[in-house]
Coordinates of C-alpha atoms and ligand atoms in Angstrom, one line a residue:
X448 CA 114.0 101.2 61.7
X449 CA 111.5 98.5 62.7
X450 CA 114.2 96.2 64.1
X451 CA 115.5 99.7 66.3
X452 CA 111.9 100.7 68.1
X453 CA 111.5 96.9 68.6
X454 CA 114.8 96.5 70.3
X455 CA 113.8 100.1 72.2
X456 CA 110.5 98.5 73.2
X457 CA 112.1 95.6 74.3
X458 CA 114.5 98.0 76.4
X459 CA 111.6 99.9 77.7
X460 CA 109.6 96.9 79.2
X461 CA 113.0 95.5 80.5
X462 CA 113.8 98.4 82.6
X463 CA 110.0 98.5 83.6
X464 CA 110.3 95.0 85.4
X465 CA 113.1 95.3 86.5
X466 CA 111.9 98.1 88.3
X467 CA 108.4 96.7 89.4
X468 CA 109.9 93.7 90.6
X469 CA 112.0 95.8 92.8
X470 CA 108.6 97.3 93.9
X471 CA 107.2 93.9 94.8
X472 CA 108.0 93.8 97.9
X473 CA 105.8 97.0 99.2
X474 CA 103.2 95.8 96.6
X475 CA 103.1 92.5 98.5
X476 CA 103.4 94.4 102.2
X477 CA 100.4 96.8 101.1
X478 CA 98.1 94.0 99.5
X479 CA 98.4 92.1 103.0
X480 CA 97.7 95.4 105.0
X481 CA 94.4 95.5 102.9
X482 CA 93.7 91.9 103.2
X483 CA 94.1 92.4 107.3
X484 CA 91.6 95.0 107.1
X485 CA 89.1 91.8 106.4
X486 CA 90.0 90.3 109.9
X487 CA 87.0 89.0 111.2
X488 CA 86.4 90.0 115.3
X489 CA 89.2 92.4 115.8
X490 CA 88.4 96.3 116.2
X491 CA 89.2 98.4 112.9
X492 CA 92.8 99.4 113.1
X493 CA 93.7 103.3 112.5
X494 CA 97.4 102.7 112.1
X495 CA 96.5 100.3 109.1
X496 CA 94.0 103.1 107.4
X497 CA 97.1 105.8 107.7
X498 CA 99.6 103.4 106.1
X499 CA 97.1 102.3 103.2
X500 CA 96.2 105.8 102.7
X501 CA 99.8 106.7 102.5
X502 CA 100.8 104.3 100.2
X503 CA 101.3 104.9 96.7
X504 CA 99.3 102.3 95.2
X505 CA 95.2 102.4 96.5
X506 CA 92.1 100.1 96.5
X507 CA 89.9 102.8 96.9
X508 CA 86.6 100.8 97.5
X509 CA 88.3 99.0 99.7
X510 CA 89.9 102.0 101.6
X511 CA 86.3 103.4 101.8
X512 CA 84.7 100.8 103.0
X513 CA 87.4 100.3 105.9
X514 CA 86.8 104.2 106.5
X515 CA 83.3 103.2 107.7
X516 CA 84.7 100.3 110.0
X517 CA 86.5 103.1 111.7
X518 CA 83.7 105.2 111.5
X519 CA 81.2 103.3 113.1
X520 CA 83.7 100.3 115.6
X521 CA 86.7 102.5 116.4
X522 CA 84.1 105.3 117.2
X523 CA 82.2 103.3 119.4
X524 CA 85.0 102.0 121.1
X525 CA 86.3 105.3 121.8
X526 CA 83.4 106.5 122.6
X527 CA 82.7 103.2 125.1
X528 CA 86.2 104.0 126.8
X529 CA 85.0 108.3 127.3
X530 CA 81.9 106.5 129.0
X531 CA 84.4 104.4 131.4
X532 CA 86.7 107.3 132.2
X533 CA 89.4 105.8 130.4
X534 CA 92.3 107.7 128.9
X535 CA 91.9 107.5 125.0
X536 CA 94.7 110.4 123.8
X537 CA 96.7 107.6 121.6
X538 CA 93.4 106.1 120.0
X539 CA 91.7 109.3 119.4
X540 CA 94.5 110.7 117.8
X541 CA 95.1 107.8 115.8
X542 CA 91.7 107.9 114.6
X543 CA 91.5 111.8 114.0
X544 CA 95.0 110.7 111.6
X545 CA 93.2 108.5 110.3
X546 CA 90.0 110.7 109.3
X547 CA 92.5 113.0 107.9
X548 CA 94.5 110.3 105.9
X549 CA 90.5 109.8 104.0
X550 CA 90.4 113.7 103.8
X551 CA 87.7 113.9 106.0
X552 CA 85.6 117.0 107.4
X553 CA 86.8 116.8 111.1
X554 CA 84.5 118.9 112.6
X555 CA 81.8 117.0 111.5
X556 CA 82.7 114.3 114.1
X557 CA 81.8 114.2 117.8
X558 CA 81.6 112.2 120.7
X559 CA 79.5 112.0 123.8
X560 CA 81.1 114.0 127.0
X561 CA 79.1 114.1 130.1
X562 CA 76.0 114.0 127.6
X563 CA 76.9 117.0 125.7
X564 CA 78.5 116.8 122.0
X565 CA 81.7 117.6 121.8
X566 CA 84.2 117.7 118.7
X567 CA 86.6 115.2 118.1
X568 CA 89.5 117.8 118.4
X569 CA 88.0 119.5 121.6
X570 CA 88.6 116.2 123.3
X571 CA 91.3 115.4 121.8
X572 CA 92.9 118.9 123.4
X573 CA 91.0 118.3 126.4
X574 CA 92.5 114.8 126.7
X575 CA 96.2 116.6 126.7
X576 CA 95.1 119.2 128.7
X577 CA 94.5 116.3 131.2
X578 CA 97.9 114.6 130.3
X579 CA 99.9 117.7 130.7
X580 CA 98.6 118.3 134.2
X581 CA 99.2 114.8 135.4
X582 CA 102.6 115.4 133.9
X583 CA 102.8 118.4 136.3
X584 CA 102.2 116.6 139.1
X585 CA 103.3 113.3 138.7
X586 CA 106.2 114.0 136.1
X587 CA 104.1 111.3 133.7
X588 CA 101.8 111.4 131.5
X589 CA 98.7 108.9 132.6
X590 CA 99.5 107.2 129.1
X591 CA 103.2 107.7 128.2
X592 CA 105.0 110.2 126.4
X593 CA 104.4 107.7 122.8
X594 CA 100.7 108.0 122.8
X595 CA 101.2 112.2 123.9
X596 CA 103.0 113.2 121.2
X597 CA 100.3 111.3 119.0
X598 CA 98.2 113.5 120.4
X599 CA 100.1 116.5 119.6
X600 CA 101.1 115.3 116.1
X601 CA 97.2 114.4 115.3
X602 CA 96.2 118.2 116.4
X603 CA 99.1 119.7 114.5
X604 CA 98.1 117.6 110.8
X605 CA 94.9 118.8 111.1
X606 CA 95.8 122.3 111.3
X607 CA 94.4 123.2 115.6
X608 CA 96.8 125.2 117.1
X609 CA 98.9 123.4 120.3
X610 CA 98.8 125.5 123.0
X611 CA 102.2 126.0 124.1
X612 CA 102.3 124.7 127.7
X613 CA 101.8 121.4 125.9
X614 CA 104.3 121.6 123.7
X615 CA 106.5 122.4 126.6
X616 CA 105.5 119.5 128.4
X617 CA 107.1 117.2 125.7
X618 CA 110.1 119.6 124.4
X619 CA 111.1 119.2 128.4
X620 CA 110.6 115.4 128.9
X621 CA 113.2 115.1 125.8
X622 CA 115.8 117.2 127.0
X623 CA 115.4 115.9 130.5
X624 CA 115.4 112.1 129.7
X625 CA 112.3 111.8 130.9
X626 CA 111.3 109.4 127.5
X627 CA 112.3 106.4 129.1
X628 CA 110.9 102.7 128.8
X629 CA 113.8 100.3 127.8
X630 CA 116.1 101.0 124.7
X631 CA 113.8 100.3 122.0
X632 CA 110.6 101.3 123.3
X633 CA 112.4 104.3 123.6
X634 CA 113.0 104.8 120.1
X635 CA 109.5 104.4 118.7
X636 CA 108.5 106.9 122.2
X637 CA 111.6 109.4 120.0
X638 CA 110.1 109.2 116.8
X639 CA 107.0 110.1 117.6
X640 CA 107.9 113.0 119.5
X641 CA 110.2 113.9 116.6
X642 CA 107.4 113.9 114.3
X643 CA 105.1 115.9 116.4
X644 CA 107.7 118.3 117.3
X645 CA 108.8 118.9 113.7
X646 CA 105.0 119.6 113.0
X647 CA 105.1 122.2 115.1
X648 CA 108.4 124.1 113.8
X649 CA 107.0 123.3 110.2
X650 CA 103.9 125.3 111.7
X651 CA 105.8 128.2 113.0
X652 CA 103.1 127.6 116.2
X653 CA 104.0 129.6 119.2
X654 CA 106.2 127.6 121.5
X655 CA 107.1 129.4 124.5
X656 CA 111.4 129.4 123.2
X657 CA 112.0 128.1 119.4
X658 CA 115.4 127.8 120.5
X659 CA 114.5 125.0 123.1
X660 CA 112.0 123.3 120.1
X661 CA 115.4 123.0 118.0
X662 CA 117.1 122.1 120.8
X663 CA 114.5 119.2 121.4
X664 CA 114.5 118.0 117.6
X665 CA 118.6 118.0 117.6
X666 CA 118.4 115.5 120.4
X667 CA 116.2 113.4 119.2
X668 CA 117.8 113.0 115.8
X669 CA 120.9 112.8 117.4
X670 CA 119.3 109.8 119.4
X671 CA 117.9 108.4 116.7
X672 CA 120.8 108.2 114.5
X673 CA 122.9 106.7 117.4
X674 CA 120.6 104.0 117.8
X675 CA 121.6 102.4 114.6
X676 CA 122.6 99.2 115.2
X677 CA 125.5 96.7 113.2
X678 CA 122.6 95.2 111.3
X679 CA 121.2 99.0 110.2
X680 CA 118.1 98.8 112.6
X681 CA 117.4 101.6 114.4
X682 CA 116.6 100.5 118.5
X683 CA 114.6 97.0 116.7
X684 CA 113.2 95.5 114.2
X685 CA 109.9 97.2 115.4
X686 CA 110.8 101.0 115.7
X687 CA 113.2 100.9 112.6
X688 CA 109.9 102.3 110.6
X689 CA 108.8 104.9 113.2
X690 CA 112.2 106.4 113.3
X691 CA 113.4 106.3 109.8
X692 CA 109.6 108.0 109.3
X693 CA 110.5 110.8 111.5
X694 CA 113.8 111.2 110.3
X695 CA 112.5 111.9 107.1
X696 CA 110.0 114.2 108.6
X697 CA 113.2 116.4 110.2
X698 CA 114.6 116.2 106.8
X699 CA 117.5 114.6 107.4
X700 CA 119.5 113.3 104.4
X701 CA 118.9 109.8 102.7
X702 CA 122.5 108.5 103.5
X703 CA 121.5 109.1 107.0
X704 CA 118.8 106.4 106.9
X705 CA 119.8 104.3 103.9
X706 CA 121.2 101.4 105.7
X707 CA 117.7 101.5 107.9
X708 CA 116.0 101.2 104.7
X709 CA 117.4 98.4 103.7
X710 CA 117.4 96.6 107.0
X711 CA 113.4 96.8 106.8
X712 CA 113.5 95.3 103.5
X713 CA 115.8 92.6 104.3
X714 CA 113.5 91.8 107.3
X715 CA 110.5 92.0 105.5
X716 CA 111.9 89.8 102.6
X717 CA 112.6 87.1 105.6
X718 CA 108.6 87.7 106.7
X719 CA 109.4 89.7 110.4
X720 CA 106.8 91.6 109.9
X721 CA 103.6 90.1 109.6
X722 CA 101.5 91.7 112.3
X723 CA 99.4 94.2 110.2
X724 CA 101.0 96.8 113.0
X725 CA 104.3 96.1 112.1
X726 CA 103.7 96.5 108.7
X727 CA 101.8 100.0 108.7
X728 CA 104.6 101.2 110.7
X729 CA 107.2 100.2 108.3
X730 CA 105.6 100.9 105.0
X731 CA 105.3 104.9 104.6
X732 CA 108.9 104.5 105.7
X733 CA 109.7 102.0 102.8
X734 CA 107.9 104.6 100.3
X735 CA 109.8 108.0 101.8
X736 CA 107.1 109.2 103.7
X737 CA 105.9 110.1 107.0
X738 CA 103.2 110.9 109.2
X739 CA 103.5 114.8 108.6
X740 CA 102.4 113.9 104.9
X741 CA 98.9 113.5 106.3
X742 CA 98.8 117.2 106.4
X743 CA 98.6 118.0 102.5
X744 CA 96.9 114.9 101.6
X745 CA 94.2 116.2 99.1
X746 CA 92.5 112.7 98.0
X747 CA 92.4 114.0 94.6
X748 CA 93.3 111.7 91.6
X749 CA 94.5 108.7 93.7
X750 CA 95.7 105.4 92.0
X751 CA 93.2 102.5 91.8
X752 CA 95.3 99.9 90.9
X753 CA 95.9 97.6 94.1
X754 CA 93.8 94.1 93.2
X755 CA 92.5 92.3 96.1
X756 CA 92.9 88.7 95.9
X757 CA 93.1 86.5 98.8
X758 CA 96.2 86.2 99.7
X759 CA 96.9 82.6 100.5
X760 CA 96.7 82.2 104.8
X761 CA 99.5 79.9 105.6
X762 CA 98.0 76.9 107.5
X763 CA 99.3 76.8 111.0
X764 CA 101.8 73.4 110.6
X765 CA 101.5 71.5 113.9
X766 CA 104.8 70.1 114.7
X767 CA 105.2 66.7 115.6
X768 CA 108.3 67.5 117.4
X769 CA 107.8 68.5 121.5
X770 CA 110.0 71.1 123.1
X771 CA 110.1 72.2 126.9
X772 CA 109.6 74.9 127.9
X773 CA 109.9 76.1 132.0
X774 CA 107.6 78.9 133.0
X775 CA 108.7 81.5 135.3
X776 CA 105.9 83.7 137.2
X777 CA 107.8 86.4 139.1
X778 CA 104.9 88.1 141.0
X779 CA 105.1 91.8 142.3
X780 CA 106.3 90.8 145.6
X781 CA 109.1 88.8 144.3
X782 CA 107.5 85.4 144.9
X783 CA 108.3 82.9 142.3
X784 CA 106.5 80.2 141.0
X785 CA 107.9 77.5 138.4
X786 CA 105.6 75.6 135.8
X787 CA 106.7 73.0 133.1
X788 CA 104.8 72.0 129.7
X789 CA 106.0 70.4 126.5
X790 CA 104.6 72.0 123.0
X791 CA 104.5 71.0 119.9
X792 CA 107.6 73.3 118.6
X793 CA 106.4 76.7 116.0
X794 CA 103.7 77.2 118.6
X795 CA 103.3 81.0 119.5
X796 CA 103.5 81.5 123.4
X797 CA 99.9 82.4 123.5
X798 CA 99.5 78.5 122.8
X799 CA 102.0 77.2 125.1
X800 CA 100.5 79.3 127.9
X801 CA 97.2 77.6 126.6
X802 CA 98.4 74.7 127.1
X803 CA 99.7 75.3 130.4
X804 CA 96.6 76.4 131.8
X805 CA 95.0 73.6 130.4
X806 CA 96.5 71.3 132.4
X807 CA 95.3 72.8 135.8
X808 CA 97.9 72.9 137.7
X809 CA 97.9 76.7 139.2
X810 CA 98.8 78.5 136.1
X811 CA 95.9 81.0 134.8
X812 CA 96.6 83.8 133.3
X813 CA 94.2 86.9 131.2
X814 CA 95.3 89.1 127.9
X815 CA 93.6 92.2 126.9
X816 CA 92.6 93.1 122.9
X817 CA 95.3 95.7 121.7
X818 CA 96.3 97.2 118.2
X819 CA 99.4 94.9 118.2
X820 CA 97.3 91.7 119.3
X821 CA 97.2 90.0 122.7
X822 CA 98.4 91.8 125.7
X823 CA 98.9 89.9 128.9
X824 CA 97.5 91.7 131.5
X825 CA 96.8 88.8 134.4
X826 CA 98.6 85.9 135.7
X827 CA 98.0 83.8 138.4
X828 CA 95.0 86.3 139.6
X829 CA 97.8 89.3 139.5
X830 CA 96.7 92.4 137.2
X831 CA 99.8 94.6 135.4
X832 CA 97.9 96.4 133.0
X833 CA 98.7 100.6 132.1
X834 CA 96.1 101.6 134.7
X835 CA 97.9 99.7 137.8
X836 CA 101.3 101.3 135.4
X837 CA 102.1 97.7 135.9
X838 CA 103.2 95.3 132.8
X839 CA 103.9 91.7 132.8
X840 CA 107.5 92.3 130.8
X841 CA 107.9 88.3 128.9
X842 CA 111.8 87.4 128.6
X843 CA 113.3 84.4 126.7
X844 CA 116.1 82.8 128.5
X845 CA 116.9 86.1 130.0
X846 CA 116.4 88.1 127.1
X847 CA 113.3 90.2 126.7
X848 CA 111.1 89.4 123.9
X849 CA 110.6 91.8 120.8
X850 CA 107.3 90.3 120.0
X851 CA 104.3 89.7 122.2
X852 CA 102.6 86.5 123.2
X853 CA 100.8 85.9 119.8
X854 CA 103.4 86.4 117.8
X855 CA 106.4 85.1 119.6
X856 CA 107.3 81.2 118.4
X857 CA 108.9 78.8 120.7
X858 CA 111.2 76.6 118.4
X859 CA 113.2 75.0 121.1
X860 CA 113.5 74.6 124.6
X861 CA 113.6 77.6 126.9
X862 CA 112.9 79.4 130.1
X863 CA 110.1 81.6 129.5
X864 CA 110.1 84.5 132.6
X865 CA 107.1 86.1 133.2
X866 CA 108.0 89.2 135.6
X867 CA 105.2 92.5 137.0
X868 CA 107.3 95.1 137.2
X869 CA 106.4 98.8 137.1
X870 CA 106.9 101.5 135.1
Ligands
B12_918 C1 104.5 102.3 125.6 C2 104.8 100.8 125.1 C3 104.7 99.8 126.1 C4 104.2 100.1 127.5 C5 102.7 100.3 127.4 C6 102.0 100.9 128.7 C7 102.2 102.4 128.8 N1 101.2 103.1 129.2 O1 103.3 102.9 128.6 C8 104.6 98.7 128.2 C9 106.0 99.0 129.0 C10 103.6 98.1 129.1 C11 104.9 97.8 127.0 C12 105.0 96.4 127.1 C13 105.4 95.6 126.1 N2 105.8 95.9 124.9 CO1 105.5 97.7 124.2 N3 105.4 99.4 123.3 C14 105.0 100.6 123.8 C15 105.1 101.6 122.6 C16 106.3 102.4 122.8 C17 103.8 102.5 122.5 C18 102.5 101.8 122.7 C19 101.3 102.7 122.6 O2 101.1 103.5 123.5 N4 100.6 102.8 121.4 C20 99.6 103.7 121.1 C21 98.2 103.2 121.5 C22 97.1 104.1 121.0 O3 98.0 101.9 120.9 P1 97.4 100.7 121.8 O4 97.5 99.5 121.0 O5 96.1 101.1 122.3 O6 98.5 100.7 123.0 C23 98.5 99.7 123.9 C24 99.1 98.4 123.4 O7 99.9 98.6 122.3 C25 99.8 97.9 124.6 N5 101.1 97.4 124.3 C26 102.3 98.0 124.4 N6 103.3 97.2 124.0 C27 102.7 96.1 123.5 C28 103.3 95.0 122.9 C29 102.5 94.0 122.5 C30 103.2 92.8 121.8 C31 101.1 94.0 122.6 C32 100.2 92.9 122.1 C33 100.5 95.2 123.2 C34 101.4 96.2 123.6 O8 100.0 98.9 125.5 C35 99.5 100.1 125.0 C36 99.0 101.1 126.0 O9 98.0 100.5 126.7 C37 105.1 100.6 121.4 C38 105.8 101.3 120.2 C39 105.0 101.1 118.9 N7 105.8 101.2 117.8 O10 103.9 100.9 118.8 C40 105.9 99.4 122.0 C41 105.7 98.1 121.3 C42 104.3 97.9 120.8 N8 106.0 97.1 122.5 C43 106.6 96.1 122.1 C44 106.9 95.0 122.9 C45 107.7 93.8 122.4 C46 106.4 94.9 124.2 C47 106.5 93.7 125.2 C48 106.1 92.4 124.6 C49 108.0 93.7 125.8 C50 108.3 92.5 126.7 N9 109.3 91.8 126.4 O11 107.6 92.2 127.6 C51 105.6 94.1 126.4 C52 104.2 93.5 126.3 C53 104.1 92.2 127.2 C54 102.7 91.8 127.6 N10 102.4 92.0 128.8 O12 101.9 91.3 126.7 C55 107.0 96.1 120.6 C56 106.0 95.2 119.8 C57 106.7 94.6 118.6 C58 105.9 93.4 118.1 N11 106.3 92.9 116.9 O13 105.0 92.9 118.6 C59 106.9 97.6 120.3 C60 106.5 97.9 118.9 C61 108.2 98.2 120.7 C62 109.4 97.8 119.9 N12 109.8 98.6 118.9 O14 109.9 96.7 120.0 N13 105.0 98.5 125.9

């Protein structure tokens, strides 16, 4: 009798590690989402509190205590960017997910609008009334339809009713191709009008014609199912996550996404995601769940088992090893201009460009702070930022890059083209 419960402990721990070691991996991915919230200098991410708050294992005091960075920095921010007549739809509604994802009494937050105190939400609407007229007369939102839908989604999970002609707005843009951006921006732009839209039919809300709302979230599964590539990616690497999270929010069936599962694992297993972004996009994906989950979140009873240790930063190895690397700056008017430097090879692009203004010979160039990292927004005096709807697009031997400027590595020799274009 002995010898049986022993051998049926034994079995019992046996199946337990085999299970928890096949949970490493998003133990591993959340530990280094909370570790990123210790980044010294950058501004509090949002899209890190929602994936931490969505994940099944929690460091509570830690969560908390990143809640109040939000609180206090993102706040400000936002609130800095109201002051400068800045759009802030995407950032607001990022935060008000964010607040939610914390359970948090949202009308107890405001922000300063022409010196009056005004609700987070009431901007937030205001905000997409503001985007829904410039998509009237311009056929665009000022932002793009991505950080729109946020908007929507945000209002929907906490429970404000979207006023139709909004909704409209974005049910339109999808059955009229107006989503656009190239092929894989485009899926990330899909997934989160997927997600909003679906919050909407889940909410029975009043859209002008459910039929067309249907309509809508048929095309954009259909899209996002076709996107799958050989490899099981849906559009990249980088809007597998968003996609698989909304087709889980459409309830679509797990065979549908299973091979996008496992083509985040395998790429997280080789380390592609890194960039604390990334990895909040990915990791309610990897644990079934999406952004409509915020909406019954309760915060009761939460787990309290993730340990913070300091994960081990990997020193940055400086190659002895030079490769070349030719920069092309193709300016708005077509006019090209050809640079050479040599860098020690593994260095991100951000360091060869470094490096290349360094040496003074007529290459300068500016980046911008974003929630993905550095943003290149001038080079050789020439702005392409959102507000000029201008972007410097960064290609690799002709093929454009899938990772910005502080992320990308140069390895070997290469062409690097630099090209404004709009959008
Ligand atoms: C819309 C969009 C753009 C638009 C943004 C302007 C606009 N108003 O439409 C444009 C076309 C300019 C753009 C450019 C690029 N993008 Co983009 N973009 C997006 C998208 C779909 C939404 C971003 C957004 O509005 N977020 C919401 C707001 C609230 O967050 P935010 O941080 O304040 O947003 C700003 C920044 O994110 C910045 N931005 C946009 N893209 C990128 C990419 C990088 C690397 C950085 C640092 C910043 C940045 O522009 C946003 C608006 O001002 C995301 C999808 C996603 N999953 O996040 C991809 C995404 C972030 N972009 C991506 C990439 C690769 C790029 C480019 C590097 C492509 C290229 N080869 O040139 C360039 C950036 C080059 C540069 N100059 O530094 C990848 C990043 C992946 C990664 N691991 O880094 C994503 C995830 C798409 C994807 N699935 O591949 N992008």
């Amino acid at each position: 009798m002995i010898l049986f419960v022993a051998v049926a402990l034994i079995a019992l721990t046996a199946g337990k590690t085999a299970c928890a070691s096949g949970d490493e991996l998003l133990l591993q991915l959340n530990k280094e989402l909370l570790q990123s919230t210790e980044a010294s200098g950058s501004l509090p991410n949002p899209s890190v509190h929602i994936a931490l708050r969505l994940s099944t294992h929690h460091n509570l005091l830690k969560e908390s205590q990143n809640l109040n960075q939000l609180k206090t920095k993102l706040h400000d921010d936002i609130q800095s960017s109201i002051n400068d007549m800045k759009p802030v739809v995407g950032r607001l509604a990022l935060y008000v997910l964010a607040l939610k994802a914390s359970c948090q009494d949202l009308s107890s937050f405001t922000l300063s609008v022409n010196e009056m105190s005004e609700p987070l939400l009431t901007h937030l609407k205001k905000e997409l009334e503001t985007e829904k007229r410039n998509i009237a007369s311009k056929q665009r939102p000022k932002t793009n339809y991505y950080q729109y839908s946020l908007g929507i989604l945000a209002l929907c999970v906490s429970g404000v009713r979207v006023s139709s002609h909004i909704s409209h707005k974005l049910i339109h843009a999808v059955q009229h191709g107006q989503i656009k951006h190239d092929v894989s921006l485009c899926i990330d732009s899909h997934a989160m009008a997927g997600m909003a839209l679906q919050c909407l039919k889940d909410a029975r809300t009043t859209v002008n014609n459910e039929a067309e709302l249907n309509k809508a979230l048929a095309t954009i599964k259909k899209k996002l199912l076709e996107s799958e590539r050989a490899d099981g990616h849906m559009g990249n690497e980088f809007s597998t996550g968003l996609a698989v999270q909304a087709l889980l929010a459409m309830g679509s069936y797990v065979k549908e996404h299973a091979n996008s599962v496992e083509a985040m694992r395998a790429d997280a297993r080789k380390g592609t995601y890194h960039n604390p972004m990334a990895i909040s996009q990915i990791l309610p994906a990897l644990q079934q769940r999406s952004y409509l989950d915020l909406k019954s979140k309760d915060c009761h009873d939460e787990d309290d088992s993730l340990i913070w240790n300091v994960l081990p930063v990997q020193p940055e190895v400086q190659s002895n090893v030079l490769v070349h690397v030719h920069v092309e700056v193709v300016k708005a008017t077509g006019l090209i201009s050809d640079f050479l430097v040599d860098v020690p090879s593994g260095s991100s692009l951000l360091k060869a460009l470094t490096l290349l203004q360094d040496q003074q010979i007529g290459f300068t160039f500016e980046k911008e702070e974003s929630l993905w990292g550095p943003f290149l927004s001038r080079v050789n005096g020439e702005w392409a930022r959102q507000s000029d709807r201008r972007y410097w697009k960064i290609s690799s031997d002709g093929n454009a890059l899938k990772e910005g400027m502080g992320d990308y590595k140069i390895d070997a020799d290469q062409k690097i083209t630099i090209k404004n274009i709009d959008y």
